[in-house]
C-alpha atoms as an extended CHARMM CRD file, in Angstrom:
* protein
*
       209  EXT
         1         1  MET       CA            152.7190000000       78.4540000000      -97.0580000000  PROA      1               0.0000000000
         2         2  THR       CA            155.5610000000       76.4130000000      -96.3220000000  PROA      2               0.0000000000
         3         3  SER       CA            157.8600000000       76.5590000000      -93.2520000000  PROA      3               0.0000000000
         4         4  ASP       CA            160.7550000000       74.6920000000      -91.7860000000  PROA      4               0.0000000000
         5         5  MET       CA            159.3990000000       75.3410000000      -88.2450000000  PROA      5               0.0000000000
         6         6  THR       CA            158.3310000000       72.6380000000      -85.7870000000  PROA      6               0.0000000000
         7         7  CYS       CA            154.8660000000       72.9270000000      -84.3160000000  PROA      7               0.0000000000
         8         8  ALA       CA            156.4830000000       74.9470000000      -81.3480000000  PROA      8               0.0000000000
         9         9  GLY       CA            157.5100000000       77.6690000000      -83.6450000000  PROA      9               0.0000000000
        10        10  ASN       CA            161.1760000000       78.6380000000      -83.3570000000  PROA      10              0.0000000000
        11        11  VAL       CA            161.5220000000       76.7480000000      -80.2300000000  PROA      11              0.0000000000
        12        12  GLY       CA            162.3380000000       73.2180000000      -80.9290000000  PROA      12              0.0000000000
        13        13  PRO       CA            162.9900000000       70.2500000000      -78.6310000000  PROA      13              0.0000000000
        14        14  MET       CA            165.7120000000       70.9710000000      -76.1210000000  PROA      14              0.0000000000
        15        15  GLU       CA            168.7070000000       68.7650000000      -76.0650000000  PROA      15              0.0000000000
        16        16  THR       CA            168.2580000000       67.8580000000      -72.4610000000  PROA      16              0.0000000000
        17        17  ASP       CA            166.2030000000       64.7120000000      -72.0060000000  PROA      17              0.0000000000
        18        18  PRO       CA            162.9790000000       65.3340000000      -70.1050000000  PROA      18              0.0000000000
        19        19  GLY       CA            163.9710000000       62.7620000000      -67.5860000000  PROA      19              0.0000000000
        20        20  ASP       CA            167.2830000000       64.6220000000      -66.8900000000  PROA      20              0.0000000000
        21        21  ALA       CA            165.2960000000       67.8440000000      -66.5130000000  PROA      21              0.0000000000
        22        22  GLU       CA            163.0410000000       66.3360000000      -63.9040000000  PROA      22              0.0000000000
        23        23  ASP       CA            166.0490000000       64.8350000000      -62.1380000000  PROA      23              0.0000000000
        24        24  ALA       CA            167.7770000000       68.1590000000      -62.2060000000  PROA      24              0.0000000000
        25        25  VAL       CA            164.7130000000       69.7710000000      -60.5100000000  PROA      25              0.0000000000
        26        26  ALA       CA            164.7310000000       67.3150000000      -57.6830000000  PROA      26              0.0000000000
        27        27  ARG       CA            168.4990000000       67.4880000000      -57.3150000000  PROA      27              0.0000000000
        28        28  TYR       CA            168.3540000000       71.2810000000      -57.0650000000  PROA      28              0.0000000000
        29        29  LEU       CA            165.7300000000       71.1150000000      -54.2560000000  PROA      29              0.0000000000
        30        30  ARG       CA            167.8590000000       68.6410000000      -52.3980000000  PROA      30              0.0000000000
        31        31  GLU       CA            170.8880000000       70.8030000000      -52.7560000000  PROA      31              0.0000000000
        32        32  GLN       CA            169.3180000000       73.8890000000      -51.5060000000  PROA      32              0.0000000000
        33        33  ALA       CA            167.5920000000       72.1130000000      -48.5650000000  PROA      33              0.0000000000
        34        34  ASP       CA            170.9950000000       70.8710000000      -47.4330000000  PROA      34              0.0000000000
        35        35  ARG       CA            172.5660000000       74.3690000000      -47.3690000000  PROA      35              0.0000000000
        36        36  PRO       CA            172.4860000000       76.6060000000      -44.4390000000  PROA      36              0.0000000000
        37        37  LEU       CA            169.3510000000       78.5930000000      -44.3490000000  PROA      37              0.0000000000
        38        38  GLY       CA            168.2170000000       76.6700000000      -47.4160000000  PROA      38              0.0000000000
        39        39  ASP       CA            164.5130000000       77.0380000000      -46.7600000000  PROA      39              0.0000000000
        40        40  ALA       CA            164.7670000000       80.7910000000      -46.3090000000  PROA      40              0.0000000000
        41        41  GLN       CA            166.5960000000       81.0390000000      -49.7090000000  PROA      41              0.0000000000
        42        42  LEU       CA            164.0790000000       78.9790000000      -51.3460000000  PROA      42              0.0000000000
        43        43  ALA       CA            161.5280000000       81.5870000000      -50.4500000000  PROA      43              0.0000000000
        44        44  SER       CA            163.4800000000       84.2590000000      -52.3690000000  PROA      44              0.0000000000
        45        45  GLY       CA            162.9280000000       85.1400000000      -55.9970000000  PROA      45              0.0000000000
        46        46  ARG       CA            166.7870000000       85.1890000000      -56.5900000000  PROA      46              0.0000000000
        47        47  THR       CA            166.8860000000       81.3870000000      -55.5770000000  PROA      47              0.0000000000
        48        48  LEU       CA            163.7100000000       80.4170000000      -57.2110000000  PROA      48              0.0000000000
        49        49  ALA       CA            164.6390000000       81.8070000000      -60.6530000000  PROA      49              0.0000000000
        50        50  PRO       CA            166.7760000000       79.0330000000      -61.7450000000  PROA      50              0.0000000000
        51        51  PHE       CA            164.4240000000       76.4520000000      -60.4630000000  PROA      51              0.0000000000
        52        52  SER       CA            161.6900000000       78.1350000000      -62.4400000000  PROA      52              0.0000000000
        53        53  HSD       CA            163.8260000000       78.1490000000      -65.4670000000  PROA      53              0.0000000000
        54        54  ALA       CA            164.4760000000       74.4500000000      -65.0660000000  PROA      54              0.0000000000
        55        55  LEU       CA            160.7180000000       73.6750000000      -64.6870000000  PROA      55              0.0000000000
        56        56  GLY       CA            159.9480000000       75.6400000000      -67.8400000000  PROA      56              0.0000000000
        57        57  LEU       CA            162.4100000000       73.9200000000      -69.9880000000  PROA      57              0.0000000000
        58        58  GLY       CA            161.4770000000       70.5290000000      -68.6760000000  PROA      58              0.0000000000
        59        59  ALA       CA            157.7530000000       71.1040000000      -69.3510000000  PROA      59              0.0000000000
        60        60  GLU       CA            158.4820000000       72.6440000000      -72.8660000000  PROA      60              0.0000000000
        61        61  ASN       CA            160.7540000000       69.6540000000      -73.7460000000  PROA      61              0.0000000000
        62        62  LEU       CA            158.0730000000       67.0530000000      -72.7490000000  PROA      62              0.0000000000
        63        63  LEU       CA            155.3570000000       68.8420000000      -74.5870000000  PROA      63              0.0000000000
        64        64  VAL       CA            157.2150000000       69.2260000000      -77.8210000000  PROA      64              0.0000000000
        65        65  LYS       CA            158.0240000000       65.5550000000      -77.6200000000  PROA      65              0.0000000000
        66        66  ALA       CA            154.2200000000       64.9970000000      -77.0110000000  PROA      66              0.0000000000
        67        67  ILE       CA            153.3780000000       67.0010000000      -80.0700000000  PROA      67              0.0000000000
        68        68  ASP       CA            155.8730000000       64.7890000000      -82.1340000000  PROA      68              0.0000000000
        69        69  ALA       CA            153.9760000000       61.7540000000      -80.6700000000  PROA      69              0.0000000000
        70        70  LEU       CA            150.7890000000       63.0860000000      -81.9270000000  PROA      70              0.0000000000
        71        71  ALA       CA            152.0740000000       63.7790000000      -85.3640000000  PROA      71              0.0000000000
        72        72  ALA       CA            153.2800000000       60.1130000000      -85.3020000000  PROA      72              0.0000000000
        73        73  GLN       CA            149.6350000000       59.0210000000      -84.3240000000  PROA      73              0.0000000000
        74        74  ASP       CA            151.0790000000       57.6960000000      -81.0490000000  PROA      74              0.0000000000
        75        75  GLU       CA            148.4570000000       59.0000000000      -78.6250000000  PROA      75              0.0000000000
        76        76  ASP       CA            149.5050000000       56.7950000000      -75.8170000000  PROA      76              0.0000000000
        77        77  ARG       CA            153.0400000000       58.2280000000      -75.8090000000  PROA      77              0.0000000000
        78        78  ALA       CA            151.6700000000       61.7280000000      -76.0510000000  PROA      78              0.0000000000
        79        79  THR       CA            149.4720000000       61.1730000000      -73.1190000000  PROA      79              0.0000000000
        80        80  ALA       CA            152.2800000000       59.7660000000      -71.1700000000  PROA      80              0.0000000000
        81        81  LEU       CA            154.5630000000       62.7710000000      -71.9180000000  PROA      81              0.0000000000
        82        82  VAL       CA            151.7440000000       65.2140000000      -70.9940000000  PROA      82              0.0000000000
        83        83  ARG       CA            151.1960000000       63.5030000000      -67.5530000000  PROA      83              0.0000000000
        84        84  ARG       CA            154.9590000000       63.9000000000      -66.9720000000  PROA      84              0.0000000000
        85        85  ALA       CA            154.7330000000       67.5290000000      -67.7200000000  PROA      85              0.0000000000
        86        86  VAL       CA            151.7600000000       68.0780000000      -65.6150000000  PROA      86              0.0000000000
        87        87  GLY       CA            153.4560000000       66.2240000000      -62.7070000000  PROA      87              0.0000000000
        88        88  LEU       CA            156.1930000000       68.5950000000      -62.4760000000  PROA      88              0.0000000000
        89        89  PRO       CA            156.2440000000       70.7310000000      -59.3050000000  PROA      89              0.0000000000
        90        90  PHE       CA            154.3700000000       74.0840000000      -59.1240000000  PROA      90              0.0000000000
        91        91  ASP       CA            156.4900000000       76.9960000000      -60.1870000000  PROA      91              0.0000000000
        92        92  GLU       CA            156.4260000000       79.2160000000      -57.1350000000  PROA      92              0.0000000000
        93        93  HSD       CA            158.5630000000       81.8440000000      -58.8100000000  PROA      93              0.0000000000
        94        94  GLU       CA            156.0890000000       82.4870000000      -61.6660000000  PROA      94              0.0000000000
        95        95  GLU       CA            153.0530000000       81.1080000000      -59.6270000000  PROA      95              0.0000000000
        96        96  VAL       CA            152.0030000000       79.0280000000      -62.4230000000  PROA      96              0.0000000000
        97        97  ALA       CA            151.8330000000       75.1500000000      -63.3480000000  PROA      97              0.0000000000
        98        98  PRO       CA            154.8400000000       74.7690000000      -65.8190000000  PROA      98              0.0000000000
        99        99  ALA       CA            152.8530000000       72.6540000000      -68.2870000000  PROA      99              0.0000000000
       100       100  ALA       CA            150.0290000000       75.2430000000      -68.5600000000  PROA      100             0.0000000000
       101       101  MET       CA            152.6300000000       77.9350000000      -69.2670000000  PROA      101             0.0000000000
       102       102  ALA       CA            154.5690000000       75.8310000000      -71.6160000000  PROA      102             0.0000000000
       103       103  ALA       CA            151.5010000000       74.6150000000      -73.5750000000  PROA      103             0.0000000000
       104       104  HSD       CA            150.2240000000       78.2330000000      -73.9530000000  PROA      104             0.0000000000
       105       105  TYR       CA            153.4650000000       79.6350000000      -75.3290000000  PROA      105             0.0000000000
       106       106  LEU       CA            153.9550000000       76.6040000000      -77.7820000000  PROA      106             0.0000000000
       107       107  LEU       CA            150.6890000000       77.6760000000      -79.3920000000  PROA      107             0.0000000000
       108       108  PHE       CA            151.3670000000       81.4100000000      -79.0620000000  PROA      108             0.0000000000
       109       109  ASN       CA            154.7690000000       81.1150000000      -80.5360000000  PROA      109             0.0000000000
       110       110  LEU       CA            153.6200000000       78.8940000000      -83.4680000000  PROA      110             0.0000000000
       111       111  VAL       CA            150.9800000000       81.3090000000      -84.4200000000  PROA      111             0.0000000000
       112       112  THR       CA            153.1260000000       84.3810000000      -84.2390000000  PROA      112             0.0000000000
       113       113  ASP       CA            155.9710000000       82.8300000000      -86.1060000000  PROA      113             0.0000000000
       114       114  VAL       CA            153.6990000000       81.9600000000      -89.0140000000  PROA      114             0.0000000000
       115       115  MET       CA            152.0260000000       85.5020000000      -88.7330000000  PROA      115             0.0000000000
       116       116  GLU       CA            155.5320000000       87.1100000000      -88.8640000000  PROA      116             0.0000000000
       117       117  ASP       CA            156.7720000000       85.1500000000      -91.8110000000  PROA      117             0.0000000000
       118       118  SER       CA            153.5770000000       85.8970000000      -93.9190000000  PROA      118             0.0000000000
       119       119  PRO       CA            153.3960000000       88.6310000000      -96.4770000000  PROA      119             0.0000000000
       120       120  ASP       CA            150.8300000000       91.3840000000      -95.5020000000  PROA      120             0.0000000000
       121       121  ASP       CA            148.3070000000       90.1600000000      -98.0340000000  PROA      121             0.0000000000
       122       122  ASP       CA            148.4070000000       86.6160000000      -96.8850000000  PROA      122             0.0000000000
       123       123  GLU       CA            145.9140000000       85.8350000000      -94.0100000000  PROA      123             0.0000000000
       124       124  ARG       CA            146.3380000000       82.0100000000      -93.9480000000  PROA      124             0.0000000000
       125       125  TRP       CA            147.8300000000       82.2650000000      -90.5620000000  PROA      125             0.0000000000
       126       126  LEU       CA            144.5310000000       83.8760000000      -89.3440000000  PROA      126             0.0000000000
       127       127  ASP       CA            142.4660000000       81.2670000000      -91.3630000000  PROA      127             0.0000000000
       128       128  ALA       CA            144.0330000000       78.4800000000      -89.6460000000  PROA      128             0.0000000000
       129       129  ALA       CA            143.6970000000       80.2260000000      -86.0800000000  PROA      129             0.0000000000
       130       130  LEU       CA            140.0580000000       80.8930000000      -86.7280000000  PROA      130             0.0000000000
       131       131  ALA       CA            139.4870000000       77.2360000000      -87.8600000000  PROA      131             0.0000000000
       132       132  VAL       CA            140.5240000000       76.2530000000      -84.3340000000  PROA      132             0.0000000000
       133       133  ILE       CA            138.2210000000       78.9920000000      -82.9580000000  PROA      133             0.0000000000
       134       134  ASP       CA            135.4100000000       77.3320000000      -84.9140000000  PROA      134             0.0000000000
       135       135  GLY       CA            136.3680000000       73.7610000000      -84.1520000000  PROA      135             0.0000000000
       136       136  PRO       CA            134.6540000000       71.4100000000      -81.6700000000  PROA      136             0.0000000000
       137       137  ASP       CA            137.2790000000       71.4810000000      -78.8580000000  PROA      137             0.0000000000
       138       138  ARG       CA            136.2500000000       73.9630000000      -76.2180000000  PROA      138             0.0000000000
       139       139  PHE       CA            139.5740000000       74.1750000000      -74.5100000000  PROA      139             0.0000000000
       140       140  ALA       CA            141.5460000000       74.5420000000      -77.7790000000  PROA      140             0.0000000000
       141       141  ARG       CA            139.1820000000       77.4390000000      -78.7420000000  PROA      141             0.0000000000
       142       142  LEU       CA            139.5800000000       79.2500000000      -75.3740000000  PROA      142             0.0000000000
       143       143  ASP       CA            143.3750000000       79.1610000000      -75.5770000000  PROA      143             0.0000000000
       144       144  MET       CA            143.3570000000       80.2060000000      -79.2760000000  PROA      144             0.0000000000
       145       145  ARG       CA            141.1110000000       83.0670000000      -78.1480000000  PROA      145             0.0000000000
       146       146  ASP       CA            143.7910000000       84.0650000000      -75.5480000000  PROA      146             0.0000000000
       147       147  VAL       CA            146.5380000000       83.8280000000      -78.2630000000  PROA      147             0.0000000000
       148       148  LEU       CA            144.6790000000       86.0210000000      -80.6720000000  PROA      148             0.0000000000
       149       149  THR       CA            143.7330000000       88.5600000000      -77.9950000000  PROA      149             0.0000000000
       150       150  ALA       CA            147.3200000000       89.0530000000      -77.1130000000  PROA      150             0.0000000000
       151       151  ILE       CA            148.1350000000       89.3810000000      -80.8520000000  PROA      151             0.0000000000
       152       152  ALA       CA            145.5220000000       92.0260000000      -81.2670000000  PROA      152             0.0000000000
       153       153  GLN       CA            146.9410000000       93.9760000000      -78.4350000000  PROA      153             0.0000000000
       154       154  ASP       CA            150.7290000000       93.6320000000      -79.2080000000  PROA      154             0.0000000000
       155       155  TYR       CA            151.0290000000       93.3520000000      -82.9570000000  PROA      155             0.0000000000
       156       156  ASP       CA            150.6290000000       95.6680000000      -85.9960000000  PROA      156             0.0000000000
       157       157  LEU       CA            147.7740000000       93.9810000000      -87.9600000000  PROA      157             0.0000000000
       158       158  THR       CA            146.2030000000       95.0890000000      -91.2250000000  PROA      158             0.0000000000
       159       159  ARG       CA            142.8220000000       96.3900000000      -90.9880000000  PROA      159             0.0000000000
       160       160  SER       CA            141.2810000000       93.3050000000      -92.5730000000  PROA      160             0.0000000000
       161       161  GLU       CA            143.2390000000       91.0600000000      -90.0500000000  PROA      161             0.0000000000
       162       162  ARG       CA            142.1060000000       93.0980000000      -87.1180000000  PROA      162             0.0000000000
       163       163  ARG       CA            138.4140000000       93.1140000000      -88.2810000000  PROA      163             0.0000000000
       164       164  ARG       CA            138.4200000000       89.3150000000      -88.8770000000  PROA      164             0.0000000000
       165       165  LEU       CA            140.3200000000       88.6060000000      -85.7190000000  PROA      165             0.0000000000
       166       166  ARG       CA            137.9200000000       90.6530000000      -83.5150000000  PROA      166             0.0000000000
       167       167  GLY       CA            134.8760000000       89.0850000000      -85.2910000000  PROA      167             0.0000000000
       168       168  GLY       CA            136.2490000000       85.6820000000      -84.8050000000  PROA      168             0.0000000000
       169       169  ILE       CA            136.7590000000       85.7620000000      -81.1190000000  PROA      169             0.0000000000
       170       170  ARG       CA            133.7710000000       87.9480000000      -80.2240000000  PROA      170             0.0000000000
       171       171  ASP       CA            131.4560000000       84.9850000000      -79.5460000000  PROA      171             0.0000000000
       172       172  VAL       CA            133.9680000000       82.8580000000      -77.6480000000  PROA      172             0.0000000000
       173       173  GLU       CA            132.8390000000       82.4380000000      -73.9950000000  PROA      173             0.0000000000
       174       174  ALA       CA            134.5580000000       84.3460000000      -71.3930000000  PROA      174             0.0000000000
       175       175  ALA       CA            136.8780000000       82.3110000000      -69.1750000000  PROA      175             0.0000000000
       176       176  PRO       CA            140.0960000000       82.7150000000      -67.1270000000  PROA      176             0.0000000000
       177       177  GLU       CA            143.2500000000       81.9740000000      -68.8930000000  PROA      177             0.0000000000
       178       178  LEU       CA            144.7170000000       78.4120000000      -68.3970000000  PROA      178             0.0000000000
       179       179  VAL       CA            147.7780000000       79.7650000000      -66.4950000000  PROA      179             0.0000000000
       180       180  ASP       CA            145.4240000000       81.4990000000      -64.0590000000  PROA      180             0.0000000000
       181       181  LEU       CA            143.4810000000       78.2880000000      -63.0280000000  PROA      181             0.0000000000
       182       182  LEU       CA            145.5250000000       77.0990000000      -60.1810000000  PROA      182             0.0000000000
       183       183  ASP       CA            142.9990000000       74.7710000000      -58.6390000000  PROA      183             0.0000000000
       184       184  LEU       CA            142.8070000000       72.2390000000      -61.5830000000  PROA      184             0.0000000000
       185       185  THR       CA            143.3880000000       68.6370000000      -60.6250000000  PROA      185             0.0000000000
       186       186  GLN       CA            146.3850000000       66.9660000000      -62.5930000000  PROA      186             0.0000000000
       187       187  GLU       CA            143.8350000000       65.0840000000      -64.6970000000  PROA      187             0.0000000000
       188       188  GLU       CA            142.0640000000       68.2910000000      -65.5090000000  PROA      188             0.0000000000
       189       189  LEU       CA            145.1820000000       70.1240000000      -66.4270000000  PROA      189             0.0000000000
       190       190  ALA       CA            146.3050000000       67.1490000000      -68.5880000000  PROA      190             0.0000000000
       191       191  GLU       CA            143.0270000000       67.3690000000      -70.4430000000  PROA      191             0.0000000000
       192       192  ARG       CA            143.5800000000       71.2180000000      -71.0680000000  PROA      192             0.0000000000
       193       193  VAL       CA            147.1080000000       70.6790000000      -72.1740000000  PROA      193             0.0000000000
       194       194  MET       CA            146.2750000000       67.8360000000      -74.6570000000  PROA      194             0.0000000000
       195       195  ALA       CA            143.5870000000       70.2020000000      -76.2040000000  PROA      195             0.0000000000
       196       196  ILE       CA            146.2030000000       72.8260000000      -76.7810000000  PROA      196             0.0000000000
       197       197  LEU       CA            148.7470000000       70.3970000000      -78.1970000000  PROA      197             0.0000000000
       198       198  GLY       CA            146.0150000000       69.1550000000      -80.6190000000  PROA      198             0.0000000000
       199       199  ALA       CA            145.4070000000       72.7280000000      -81.6650000000  PROA      199             0.0000000000
       200       200  CYS       CA            149.1760000000       73.1480000000      -82.3280000000  PROA      200             0.0000000000
       201       201  ARG       CA            149.0480000000       69.9590000000      -84.5790000000  PROA      201             0.0000000000
       202       202  SER       CA            145.8800000000       71.1220000000      -86.4670000000  PROA      202             0.0000000000
       203       203  TYR       CA            147.2870000000       74.6570000000      -86.9350000000  PROA      203             0.0000000000
       204       204  ALA       CA            150.6520000000       73.3950000000      -88.1540000000  PROA      204             0.0000000000
       205       205  ASP       CA            148.8930000000       71.0400000000      -90.5490000000  PROA      205             0.0000000000
       206       206  ALA       CA            146.5170000000       73.9270000000      -91.9490000000  PROA      206             0.0000000000
       207       207  VAL       CA            149.5470000000       76.2170000000      -92.5910000000  PROA      207             0.0000000000
       208       208  GLY       CA            151.9960000000       73.5690000000      -93.8090000000  PROA      208             0.0000000000
       209       209  ALA       CA            154.3670000000       74.0810000000      -90.8700000000  PROA      209             0.0000000000
């Protein structure tokens, strides 16, 4: 299977520099605080929505660049980029750490893009996903389980795909989704995010993306 997608699926690196995205977030907060009733407005979903969007784009941009660094075998750069993503402010609008959400959707989009581009009788998209499930990284295994669970719920799979998918995730330990783990330290979150990015890289390599 060949594909011209990045490891992030259809969502490639944003044109905005990640540093610019971080600066924009800080600038937005300063501007809101300087406005009359700024604190009250920050408590409203209407005002938090653009802030949330900026955080999401910033985290995604940083993590896509981290995946590229992993592909170039530059683990130090990848680690530094992940730490920057993890250090972004908590998204009060979505009630999630931006890096956790971005990492999950990078993997989800990658798998679903490959799946949707595959002929009905081509299950290599699932072979690669189950290889992550069977791999040694517990955190990558947990997030891939969450991705496959969502696919089983939301997509029209063949009977063979559904049987194999359910069998593959059956024995994966029960655990909360990463986006629901709000008490992780930055170091713990960075470790989880790095595991997911490694799964993205392994999956892309397996399917030729």
